[in-house]
Coordinates of C-alpha atoms in Angstrom, one line a residue:
M1 CA -90.6 9.8 -27.6
H2 CA -91.2 5.7 -27.7
L3 CA -92.1 4.5 -24.2
Q4 CA -91.1 1.5 -22.6
V5 CA -90.9 -0.2 -19.0
S6 CA -88.3 0.7 -16.7
E7 CA -86.0 -1.5 -14.9
F8 CA -88.0 -2.0 -11.1
H9 CA -89.0 -4.6 -8.8
Q10 CA -92.5 -5.4 -8.0
F11 CA -93.8 -6.3 -4.8
E12 CA -97.0 -6.1 -3.0
A13 CA -97.7 -5.5 0.5
G14 CA -101.3 -4.5 2.1
G15 CA -102.9 -5.3 -0.4
N16 CA -101.3 -2.7 -3.0
P17 CA -99.0 -3.0 -5.7
F18 CA -95.7 -0.9 -5.0
L19 CA -92.8 -0.7 -7.7
Y20 CA -89.0 -0.3 -6.2
L21 CA -87.6 1.8 -9.0
V22 CA -84.0 1.0 -10.1
P23 CA -81.7 2.6 -10.2
S24 CA -82.7 5.9 -8.0
G25 CA -84.3 3.4 -4.9
G26 CA -87.4 5.2 -4.8
I27 CA -91.0 3.1 -4.1
F28 CA -94.1 3.8 -5.9
A29 CA -97.4 3.2 -5.8
V30 CA -98.7 1.9 -8.2
D31 CA -102.5 2.6 -8.6
E32 CA -105.0 0.4 -10.9
L33 CA -104.5 2.6 -14.1
S34 CA -100.8 2.8 -13.5
R35 CA -100.9 -1.3 -13.1
K36 CA -102.8 -1.1 -16.7
A37 CA -100.3 1.5 -18.5
L38 CA -97.2 -0.6 -17.5
A39 CA -99.0 -3.9 -18.6
I40 CA -99.7 -2.1 -22.1
A41 CA -96.0 -0.6 -22.4
K42 CA -94.7 -4.2 -21.1
E43 CA -95.5 -5.9 -24.2
Q44 CA -93.5 -3.6 -26.5
P45 CA -92.2 0.5 -26.6
R46 CA -95.4 2.5 -27.4
E47 CA -95.5 6.2 -28.4
A48 CA -97.1 8.5 -25.5
K49 CA -100.2 9.2 -27.2
E50 CA -100.6 5.6 -28.5
L51 CA -100.3 4.8 -24.4
L52 CA -102.9 7.4 -24.0
D53 CA -105.1 6.6 -26.4
A54 CA -105.1 3.0 -25.1
L55 CA -105.6 3.8 -21.1
V56 CA -108.8 5.9 -22.7
A57 CA -110.0 2.7 -24.6
S58 CA -110.1 0.7 -21.4
G59 CA -112.2 3.2 -19.9
A60 CA -109.8 6.0 -18.2
T61 CA -110.7 9.9 -18.8
V62 CA -108.1 11.6 -21.0
E63 CA -106.6 13.5 -18.3
D64 CA -106.5 10.9 -16.4
A65 CA -104.8 8.8 -18.7
R66 CA -102.2 11.9 -19.0
D67 CA -101.5 12.1 -15.9
C68 CA -100.9 9.0 -15.5
I69 CA -98.5 8.7 -17.8
E70 CA -97.2 11.8 -16.5
E71 CA -96.4 10.5 -12.9
L72 CA -94.7 7.2 -14.0
V73 CA -92.8 8.8 -16.4
G74 CA -91.8 11.2 -13.8
A75 CA -91.3 8.0 -11.6
R76 CA -88.7 7.1 -14.3
A77 CA -91.3 4.0 -14.8
L78 CA -91.8 4.2 -18.0
G79 CA -88.5 5.5 -20.0
P80 CA -87.6 6.2 -23.6
E81 CA -86.0 3.0 -25.5
G82 CA -83.0 2.0 -24.3
G83 CA -84.0 3.2 -20.9
W84 CA -82.6 5.8 -18.6
K85 CA -79.2 7.1 -18.5
E86 CA -78.2 7.6 -15.5
P87 CA -74.9 7.0 -14.5
I88 CA -74.1 6.7 -10.9
D89 CA -71.9 10.0 -9.9
E90 CA -68.0 8.5 -9.6
A91 CA -66.8 9.6 -5.7
P92 CA -65.3 13.0 -5.8
A93 CA -61.8 13.8 -5.7
K94 CA -62.3 15.2 -1.8
F95 CA -64.8 13.7 0.6
P96 CA -65.1 15.2 4.4
L97 CA -64.5 12.7 6.5
Q98 CA -67.4 11.7 9.3
T99 CA -66.2 9.0 11.4
L100 CA -63.0 7.7 12.4
V101 CA -62.9 4.0 13.9
I102 CA -59.7 4.1 15.9
N103 CA -58.2 1.2 17.1
L104 CA -56.8 1.9 20.5
T105 CA -55.5 -1.6 20.3
N106 CA -55.1 -4.9 18.4
Q107 CA -54.8 -7.3 21.3
C108 CA -57.7 -9.0 22.7
N109 CA -58.3 -11.2 26.3
L110 CA -60.7 -13.9 23.9
S111 CA -59.5 -16.4 21.2
C112 CA -62.7 -16.1 19.2
Q113 CA -61.8 -18.5 16.7
Y114 CA -63.4 -16.9 13.8
C115 CA -61.9 -13.4 14.8
Y116 CA -61.4 -11.1 11.6
E117 CA -58.5 -9.3 13.1
Y118 CA -56.3 -12.6 14.3
G119 CA -58.5 -15.7 12.9
E120 CA -57.4 -18.0 10.2
D121 CA -59.0 -15.6 7.4
K122 CA -57.0 -12.4 8.7
V123 CA -55.8 -9.7 6.3
A124 CA -53.9 -8.0 9.4
T125 CA -49.8 -7.7 9.0
P126 CA -49.3 -6.0 12.5
E127 CA -45.9 -8.0 12.8
G128 CA -43.3 -5.1 14.4
K129 CA -45.8 -2.2 14.8
A130 CA -47.2 -1.3 18.2
K131 CA -49.9 -3.3 19.9
F132 CA -51.4 -0.5 22.2
M133 CA -51.7 3.2 20.5
E134 CA -49.9 5.8 22.5
L135 CA -51.1 9.1 23.1
E136 CA -49.5 11.4 20.7
T137 CA -50.4 8.7 17.6
A138 CA -53.7 9.4 19.3
K139 CA -53.9 13.2 18.8
Q140 CA -52.2 12.8 15.4
S141 CA -55.8 11.0 14.6
V142 CA -57.8 13.3 16.1
D143 CA -55.9 16.2 14.2
F144 CA -56.6 14.2 11.5
L145 CA -60.7 13.7 11.5
F146 CA -60.8 17.3 12.4
K147 CA -58.5 18.3 9.4
E148 CA -60.5 16.0 6.8
S149 CA -63.8 17.0 8.2
A150 CA -63.6 20.4 7.3
G151 CA -67.1 22.0 6.5
R152 CA -68.8 19.1 8.7
N153 CA -70.7 20.6 11.6
S154 CA -70.6 17.5 13.3
V155 CA -67.8 14.2 13.3
H156 CA -68.0 10.6 15.1
I157 CA -65.3 8.6 16.7
T158 CA -65.5 4.8 17.0
F159 CA -63.8 3.2 19.3
F160 CA -62.2 -0.4 18.0
G161 CA -60.1 -3.3 19.5
G162 CA -58.7 -5.8 20.0
E163 CA -60.8 -5.2 23.3
T164 CA -61.2 -2.0 23.3
L165 CA -61.2 -1.7 26.9
M166 CA -57.8 -3.2 27.7
N167 CA -56.7 0.3 26.3
F168 CA -59.3 2.8 27.7
P169 CA -56.9 5.2 29.9
L170 CA -55.8 6.2 26.5
L171 CA -59.9 6.2 25.8
K172 CA -60.7 9.1 28.4
Q173 CA -57.5 11.2 27.0
I174 CA -59.3 11.0 23.5
V175 CA -62.1 12.0 24.6
D176 CA -60.6 14.8 26.6
Y177 CA -58.7 15.8 23.6
S178 CA -61.2 15.7 20.8
Q179 CA -63.4 17.7 23.2
S180 CA -61.6 20.4 23.5
E181 CA -60.4 20.5 20.1
A182 CA -64.0 20.4 19.0
K183 CA -65.0 23.3 21.2
V184 CA -62.3 25.8 19.7
K185 CA -63.5 24.6 16.1
G186 CA -67.3 25.1 16.5
V187 CA -67.9 21.5 16.3
T188 CA -70.3 19.1 17.8
I189 CA -68.3 15.2 18.8
D190 CA -69.9 12.4 19.9
Y191 CA -68.7 8.7 20.2
S192 CA -69.2 4.8 20.2
L193 CA -67.2 1.9 21.0
T194 CA -67.9 -1.8 20.5
T195 CA -66.9 -4.4 23.5
N196 CA -66.7 -7.7 24.5
A197 CA -67.5 -6.6 28.1
T198 CA -65.2 -9.0 30.0
L199 CA -63.7 -5.7 31.2
L200 CA -66.2 -4.2 32.0
R201 CA -66.3 -1.9 35.7
Q202 CA -68.9 0.3 37.7
D203 CA -66.3 2.9 36.8
I204 CA -66.0 2.3 33.5
I205 CA -69.7 2.3 32.6
E206 CA -70.5 5.4 34.8
Y207 CA -67.8 7.3 32.5
L208 CA -69.6 5.7 29.3
S209 CA -72.8 7.4 30.3
T210 CA -71.4 10.8 31.7
N211 CA -69.6 10.5 28.1
A212 CA -73.2 9.5 26.0
I213 CA -70.8 7.0 24.5
G214 CA -73.0 4.6 22.4
V215 CA -71.8 1.2 23.6
T216 CA -72.1 -1.7 21.0
V217 CA -71.2 -5.3 23.2
S218 CA -70.1 -8.3 20.8
M219 CA -72.2 -11.6 22.6
D220 CA -73.3 -14.5 20.1
G221 CA -76.4 -15.5 22.2
P222 CA -77.1 -17.9 24.7
K223 CA -74.3 -19.5 26.7
E224 CA -74.3 -22.9 24.8
M225 CA -74.0 -20.4 21.4
N226 CA -72.0 -17.5 22.3
D227 CA -69.4 -20.4 24.1
Q228 CA -69.2 -22.1 21.1
L229 CA -66.8 -19.8 20.2
R230 CA -66.5 -16.8 21.9
V231 CA -63.8 -18.0 24.4
F232 CA -60.6 -17.2 26.1
A233 CA -57.4 -18.9 25.4
N234 CA -57.7 -21.7 27.4
G235 CA -61.2 -22.5 25.8
K236 CA -63.5 -21.3 28.6
G237 CA -66.1 -19.8 27.7
S238 CA -66.9 -16.3 28.0
Y239 CA -70.9 -15.9 28.7
D240 CA -70.6 -16.2 32.7
I241 CA -67.9 -13.8 32.8
I242 CA -69.9 -10.9 30.5
V243 CA -73.6 -11.4 31.7
P244 CA -73.5 -10.1 35.0
K245 CA -71.3 -6.9 33.9
V246 CA -73.7 -6.4 30.7
K247 CA -76.7 -6.1 33.8
E248 CA -74.7 -3.6 35.1
L249 CA -74.3 -1.6 31.8
L250 CA -77.7 -1.8 31.0
K251 CA -78.6 -0.2 34.5
H252 CA -76.7 2.0 34.9
H253 CA -75.6 3.6 30.9
T254 CA -78.6 5.8 30.7
T255 CA -77.9 8.2 28.4
R256 CA -77.8 5.5 25.3
P257 CA -79.2 2.7 24.1
I258 CA -76.9 -0.1 24.7
A259 CA -76.5 -2.9 21.3
A260 CA -75.8 -6.0 20.6
R261 CA -74.0 -7.6 18.0
V262 CA -74.1 -11.4 16.8
T263 CA -72.1 -13.1 14.5
L264 CA -73.0 -15.9 13.1
T265 CA -72.0 -19.1 12.1
N266 CA -72.6 -23.0 11.4
G267 CA -73.4 -24.3 14.3
V268 CA -75.2 -20.6 16.1
R269 CA -77.4 -19.6 14.0
D270 CA -80.7 -19.9 16.0
V271 CA -81.7 -16.3 14.7
A272 CA -85.3 -16.2 17.3
K273 CA -83.4 -17.7 20.2
I274 CA -80.7 -15.8 20.4
F275 CA -82.8 -12.5 19.7
H276 CA -85.1 -13.1 22.4
H277 CA -82.8 -13.4 24.7
L278 CA -80.7 -10.8 24.5
K279 CA -83.7 -8.6 23.8
N280 CA -86.1 -9.9 26.7
E281 CA -83.9 -11.6 28.7
I282 CA -81.2 -9.8 28.5
G283 CA -82.5 -6.4 27.9
F284 CA -80.4 -4.7 25.4
H285 CA -82.5 -2.2 23.3
E286 CA -81.1 -3.5 20.0
V287 CA -80.0 -6.8 18.4
G288 CA -78.0 -6.8 15.4
F289 CA -77.0 -10.1 13.2
A290 CA -74.2 -10.7 10.6
P291 CA -73.1 -13.9 9.0
V292 CA -69.8 -14.9 9.8
T293 CA -66.9 -13.1 7.2
T294 CA -64.7 -16.0 6.4
S295 CA -63.6 -18.6 3.6
P296 CA -66.5 -21.5 2.9
T297 CA -63.6 -24.0 4.0
R298 CA -64.2 -23.3 7.3
L299 CA -65.9 -25.8 9.5
Y300 CA -68.0 -22.9 11.2
A301 CA -68.6 -21.1 7.8
I302 CA -72.4 -20.8 6.7
D303 CA -72.6 -22.8 3.5
E304 CA -75.7 -21.8 1.2
K305 CA -78.6 -23.9 2.4
G306 CA -77.8 -22.6 6.0
L307 CA -77.9 -18.7 4.3
D308 CA -81.5 -20.1 3.6
D309 CA -82.6 -21.0 6.8
V310 CA -81.0 -17.7 8.0
L311 CA -83.0 -16.0 5.8
G312 CA -86.2 -17.5 6.8
Q313 CA -85.5 -17.0 10.3
F314 CA -85.2 -13.5 9.5
E315 CA -88.2 -13.3 7.9
K316 CA -90.0 -14.6 11.1
L317 CA -88.4 -11.9 13.0
A318 CA -89.1 -9.5 10.4
Y319 CA -92.9 -9.9 10.7
E320 CA -92.4 -9.7 14.0
Y321 CA -91.0 -6.5 13.6
L322 CA -94.2 -5.4 11.9
E323 CA -96.3 -6.8 14.3
F324 CA -95.0 -3.9 17.0
A325 CA -94.6 -1.3 14.1
L326 CA -98.0 -1.7 13.3
R327 CA -99.2 -0.8 16.6
G328 CA -96.5 1.8 16.8
E329 CA -93.7 0.2 19.1
H330 CA -90.0 -0.5 19.6
H331 CA -89.0 -3.6 18.5
G332 CA -85.3 -4.1 18.4
F333 CA -84.3 -6.4 14.9
S334 CA -81.6 -3.5 13.5
N335 CA -81.5 -5.4 10.4
V336 CA -84.3 -4.6 9.7
S337 CA -84.7 -0.9 11.0
D338 CA -81.3 -0.6 9.1
T339 CA -82.9 -1.2 5.9
L340 CA -86.1 0.2 6.6
S341 CA -84.1 3.3 6.9
E342 CA -82.2 2.8 4.2
L343 CA -85.4 2.7 1.6
H344 CA -87.1 5.3 3.2
Q345 CA -84.2 7.6 2.5
G346 CA -84.6 6.1 -1.0
I347 CA -80.4 5.7 -1.0
S348 CA -78.7 4.7 -4.0
K349 CA -75.4 3.7 -3.0
S350 CA -72.5 3.9 -5.6
H351 CA -70.4 2.1 -3.1
P352 CA -71.3 -0.9 -0.5
C353 CA -70.8 1.5 2.7
G354 CA -68.6 5.2 4.0
A355 CA -65.2 2.9 3.8
G356 CA -62.5 4.9 2.5
L357 CA -64.9 8.3 1.5
G358 CA -66.7 8.9 5.2
L359 CA -65.4 6.7 7.5
L360 CA -61.4 5.1 7.9
G361 CA -60.1 3.1 10.1
V362 CA -56.9 4.2 12.2
G363 CA -54.5 1.2 14.0
P364 CA -52.7 1.5 16.9
S365 CA -49.5 2.5 14.9
G366 CA -51.2 5.4 13.0
D367 CA -51.9 3.4 9.9
I368 CA -54.8 4.6 7.7
S369 CA -57.2 2.1 6.4
P370 CA -60.2 2.5 4.5
C371 CA -61.9 0.8 7.4
H372 CA -62.1 -1.3 11.2
R373 CA -61.8 -4.6 9.1
F374 CA -58.4 -3.7 7.1
V375 CA -56.1 -2.0 10.1
D376 CA -53.0 -3.1 10.5
S377 CA -52.9 -4.4 6.4
D378 CA -50.2 -3.5 4.9
E379 CA -51.8 -3.9 1.5
H380 CA -54.7 -2.4 2.3
K381 CA -52.5 1.2 4.1
L382 CA -54.3 4.4 2.8
G383 CA -51.7 6.8 4.4
H384 CA -50.3 7.7 8.3
V385 CA -51.9 10.5 10.8
S386 CA -48.6 11.9 10.8
E387 CA -48.5 12.7 7.1
G388 CA -52.1 12.6 5.7
M389 CA -53.8 10.4 2.9
D390 CA -52.5 8.7 0.1
S391 CA -54.9 9.9 -2.5
T392 CA -53.9 7.7 -5.4
K393 CA -54.7 4.8 -3.2
Q394 CA -57.7 6.4 -2.1
Q395 CA -59.2 6.7 -5.5
D396 CA -57.8 3.4 -6.4
F397 CA -59.6 1.9 -3.7
L398 CA -63.2 3.9 -4.4
K399 CA -62.8 3.1 -8.4
R400 CA -62.4 -0.7 -7.9
G401 CA -65.4 -0.7 -5.0
H402 CA -68.2 1.6 -7.2
V403 CA -71.0 -0.6 -8.0
N404 CA -70.6 0.9 -11.6
A405 CA -67.1 -1.2 -12.0
K406 CA -68.9 -4.7 -11.2
Y407 CA -70.2 -6.2 -13.9
D408 CA -72.1 -8.8 -12.3
C409 CA -74.2 -6.3 -9.9
E410 CA -75.2 -4.8 -14.0
S411 CA -78.4 -6.4 -14.0
C412 CA -79.5 -6.8 -10.7
W413 CA -82.4 -4.7 -9.3
A414 CA -81.2 -4.9 -5.4
R415 CA -77.9 -2.9 -6.7
P416 CA -79.3 0.4 -4.9
V417 CA -78.7 -1.3 -1.5
C418 CA -76.2 -3.2 -2.0
A419 CA -73.8 -2.3 -4.4
G420 CA -72.3 -5.0 -4.3
G421 CA -71.5 -6.2 -0.4
C422 CA -68.7 -5.6 1.8
Y423 CA -65.2 -5.1 0.6
H424 CA -63.6 -6.8 3.3
E425 CA -66.2 -9.5 2.8
A426 CA -65.1 -9.7 -1.0
F427 CA -61.1 -9.6 -0.2
V428 CA -61.7 -12.7 1.9
R429 CA -64.0 -15.0 -0.3
Y430 CA -62.4 -13.8 -3.5
G431 CA -58.8 -11.4 -2.8
D432 CA -60.4 -8.6 -4.2
T433 CA -62.7 -6.0 -2.3
G434 CA -64.0 -4.6 -5.7
H435 CA -65.4 -8.0 -6.1
A436 CA -69.4 -8.7 -5.8
N437 CA -70.2 -11.1 -3.1
L438 CA -71.9 -13.6 -5.3
H439 CA -72.3 -16.2 -2.7
Y440 CA -74.5 -13.4 -1.2
C441 CA -76.8 -12.4 -4.1
D442 CA -80.1 -14.5 -3.6
W443 CA -79.5 -13.4 -0.3
I444 CA -79.4 -9.6 -0.6
R445 CA -82.8 -10.1 -3.1
G446 CA -84.7 -11.8 -0.8
W447 CA -84.2 -10.1 2.4
T448 CA -84.1 -6.7 0.1
D449 CA -87.8 -8.3 -0.7
L450 CA -89.0 -9.0 2.3
C451 CA -87.8 -5.5 4.0
L452 CA -89.5 -3.7 0.9
K453 CA -92.6 -5.4 1.4
I454 CA -92.2 -4.6 5.2
Y455 CA -92.1 -1.1 4.5
G456 CA -95.0 -1.4 2.3
E457 CA -97.2 -2.7 4.9
I458 CA -96.2 0.0 7.8
A459 CA -97.0 2.8 4.9
T460 CA -100.1 1.3 4.3
H461 CA -101.2 0.5 7.8
N462 CA -99.3 3.3 9.7
P463 CA -97.2 5.8 8.3
S464 CA -96.5 7.8 10.9
F465 CA -94.0 4.8 12.2
L466 CA -92.0 5.9 9.3
N467 CA -91.4 9.0 10.6
H468 CA -89.0 7.5 13.0
F469 CA -86.5 6.8 10.3
D470 CA -86.3 10.5 9.8
Q471 CA -85.3 10.3 13.3
R472 CA -82.8 7.6 12.7
K473 CA -80.7 9.6 10.1
A474 CA -80.9 12.9 12.0
S475 CA -79.2 10.9 15.1

């Protein structure tokens, strides 16, 4: 068999060379002999015996050369001419549900200009539908979750909006009902929610802590940044309202870490300043960032130069994360933690995320959507909780979203962790959920390369820190 170099991405970290293997998603440390073998095979495909002889001629023993070749072939860094044929599995016709995102309401007491649900690029068509979910629909949603998650030992409910806490009484009823059903079925269930924090009260905070409900607060940094777009309908900023409430939340919600979620826009992208304000001054456990999802014509959209600037700032903060990791300390930049977790687990995605597979969204009316970002969109409706899933629509969504259906992804080394990017982003930009997020390609490759280097540094200098990502997966 002629052997040739397979598809991989080379990087160096901790003074050592590594390979990121594609499409398997494995990370392979390269010693000097392996480096020689790859260099020889890169010149032209060679028979295994010819490659072995070349390594021996360079000074290796026959045994070491043979072991090296076998290891490289086993890792699929070397392969047959034409490459390894490793089609990524198609989505199964039946996949057990893990997470249901329940939109308690599509109403909100803020008027954030970039809102994907009601902003300038909205996909929702809520006219004539319920604005607040009712108890019967909520119970049907919980029943749907348990039915569609058959075989799983644990399930998860995320409460969402609109502003989630505008329908807090229903949230409590859902927790009560789902806990009683879970006990009957012998299944564990946990909860999380996203909120703008404007409606937090002491009794709500106590309830969230007592029931170990995870909380993510949408907040865009210091006052001058947060109040640019996170405003009430009268244009008044929300910062002064939410900060005292957030501090009470952080003080009294002791059963789950509290996270902040930041939307970066053209005028709000001082990543380090935002992070240190939210993490160190306010006290959030973790802070995560995402560029705004919008058409490129909006004034708050981040252009290509702006994305390069964001990546540069991410890099500086990521190396700060590395300094903490090498000391065995928690940092809190969740974008790094999330990517390192996927790299550590060797994830190779068939689809960008779990939308339409292990995760679904439910709107206040009971309509089912691929995720919370498509709730109340007639075009993306996959069924109703009272009737079940339309499997034909679900399979069509998943087929178009598969990485193998995206021509632009075929030659990209970062596809194991990206798989083409967010469905909602693709629809807003290109009008097709199955379209690759081409405007983010260079950004994703740059970010993945950076995180690979961070991973390699940790693996070289403090490998025990990586055990954290085993725990992160388990949780």
